[in-house]
Amino acid sequence: MEQSAGDLLKSKGLRSTTQRRAVLTALRGHPHSTAAELETRIGGTGSSGGGLSRQGLYNVLDDLARARLVRCIEPAGSPARYELRVGDNHHHLVCRGCGRIEDIDCAVGSAPCLAPVQERGFAVDEAEITWWGLCAECQEASAGSAPGSVSG
């Protein structure tokens, strides 16, 4: 059974505010959301989001990320994205065409799944891996627009 947003917050020692619950609820079923997408889902100042301003939203996201209730990923060329899937050492596939992001379970399981050639005194505890390519839909669209292809 899935924990309520309030219970998740309390489990991490955070106050269960309307704004924090709204952000956690908005992320359910919408992994890899940008702050702008969350703002749209929650609504701006004066709405059911508890009057959450843009700066307030970023403050909440920062609090939730520091408490490890959300994970922030930043694929190159994309705004920061947030997800609820934390602490399981998963990675991501990113489509260069449409920007779709998919979670990929780590083949090794435990973190870090890769070790740097030189650790330079660091105690490495995590590795983030992002694979880039084209999703099936973008491959199909690309094949249909290739020179010499017949469309219509």
XYZ file of C-alpha atoms in Angstrom:
152
model
C 0.000 0.000 0.000
C 1.319 3.422 -0.987
C 2.072 5.860 1.828
C 0.200 9.162 1.866
C 2.162 12.321 1.113
C 1.736 13.401 4.735
C 3.103 10.103 6.040
C 6.103 10.310 3.689
C 6.906 13.795 4.929
C 6.595 12.784 8.570
C 8.824 9.733 7.964
C 11.610 12.126 6.931
C 11.029 14.557 9.783
C 9.489 17.251 7.586
C 6.388 19.232 8.419
C 3.398 18.108 6.381
C 2.498 21.387 4.697
C -0.166 21.831 2.020
C 2.541 22.839 -0.483
C 4.760 19.812 0.146
C 1.795 17.428 -0.044
C 0.651 19.102 -3.292
C 4.079 18.599 -4.922
C 4.347 14.951 -3.844
C 0.810 14.270 -5.071
C 1.501 16.018 -8.400
C 4.532 13.764 -8.963
C 2.544 10.544 -8.470
C 2.004 8.985 -11.866
C 4.070 11.712 -13.547
C 7.755 10.770 -13.254
C 10.368 13.075 -14.750
C 8.224 16.194 -14.362
C 9.739 19.635 -14.771
C 9.006 22.408 -12.272
C 6.846 24.087 -14.940
C 4.799 20.902 -15.396
C 4.372 20.601 -11.632
C 3.323 24.242 -11.400
C 0.655 23.623 -14.043
C -0.562 20.482 -12.284
C -0.676 22.138 -8.865
C -1.807 25.587 -9.916
C -0.291 28.913 -8.982
C -0.825 31.358 -6.175
C -4.187 31.169 -4.475
C -5.128 27.735 -5.804
C -5.511 24.381 -4.085
C -1.704 24.215 -4.087
C -1.812 26.391 -0.990
C -0.704 29.580 -2.720
C 2.536 28.072 -4.032
C 4.599 30.654 -5.926
C 7.268 29.611 -8.416
C 10.010 30.349 -5.872
C 7.995 28.459 -3.250
C 7.789 25.490 -5.612
C 11.570 25.454 -6.056
C 12.023 25.723 -2.277
C 9.691 22.753 -1.737
C 11.467 20.706 -4.433
C 14.820 21.499 -2.818
C 13.520 20.460 0.622
C 12.090 17.208 -0.783
C 15.304 16.410 -2.679
C 17.477 17.031 0.409
C 15.194 14.713 2.401
C 15.523 12.131 -0.410
C 11.788 12.045 -1.057
C 12.322 13.147 -4.659
C 15.213 12.751 -7.046
C 16.319 15.486 -9.406
C 17.821 14.509 -12.748
C 19.233 16.970 -15.250
C 19.635 15.487 -18.722
C 21.826 17.705 -20.943
C 19.763 20.277 -22.811
C 16.716 19.700 -20.611
C 15.375 21.478 -17.546
C 15.734 19.704 -14.223
C 13.201 16.921 -13.799
C 11.848 15.388 -10.625
C 10.695 11.892 -9.747
C 9.541 9.981 -6.695
C 11.634 6.894 -7.469
C 14.558 7.313 -5.076
C 17.162 5.102 -3.437
C 17.001 2.181 -5.857
C 20.006 2.924 -8.095
C 18.063 3.123 -11.373
C 19.178 4.928 -14.525
C 17.541 6.639 -17.509
C 17.066 6.386 -21.264
C 16.490 9.754 -22.981
C 15.158 10.184 -26.522
C 17.063 12.779 -28.522
C 14.002 13.312 -30.710
C 11.047 13.914 -28.391
C 12.786 14.114 -24.998
C 10.905 11.152 -23.518
C 12.636 9.687 -20.458
C 12.301 6.093 -19.296
C 13.556 4.496 -16.080
C 15.942 1.580 -16.473
C 16.767 -0.723 -13.580
C 20.458 -1.048 -12.814
C 21.968 -4.303 -14.072
C 24.232 -4.515 -11.017
C 21.685 -3.459 -8.422
C 23.823 -1.939 -5.715
C 25.400 1.497 -5.901
C 27.730 2.485 -7.336
C 27.313 0.270 -10.367
C 30.433 1.730 -11.974
C 33.745 2.742 -10.469
C 35.872 5.570 -11.864
C 39.285 4.705 -13.237
C 40.738 7.083 -10.628
C 38.877 7.852 -7.418
C 41.244 10.728 -6.435
C 40.454 10.345 -2.738
C 36.665 10.293 -3.146
C 34.527 7.670 -1.424
C 32.259 6.962 -4.422
C 28.735 5.943 -3.408
C 26.659 6.581 -6.540
C 26.916 6.669 -10.331
C 24.288 8.232 -12.602
C 24.004 6.758 -16.055
C 22.025 8.267 -18.903
C 21.726 6.530 -22.234
C 20.787 8.679 -25.224
C 19.117 7.556 -28.436
C 15.821 7.565 -30.303
C 12.645 5.995 -28.947
C 10.681 3.638 -31.217
C 8.217 6.369 -32.236
C 10.977 8.806 -33.217
C 12.825 6.055 -35.105
C 9.652 5.324 -37.042
C 9.028 9.016 -37.774
C 12.657 9.442 -38.817
C 12.487 6.432 -41.164
C 9.314 7.819 -42.743
C 10.964 11.154 -43.506
C 14.216 9.709 -44.858
C 15.236 10.848 -48.348
C 13.664 8.647 -51.005
C 10.890 7.405 -48.727
C 7.356 7.434 -49.936
C 4.786 9.036 -47.653
C 1.071 9.563 -47.826
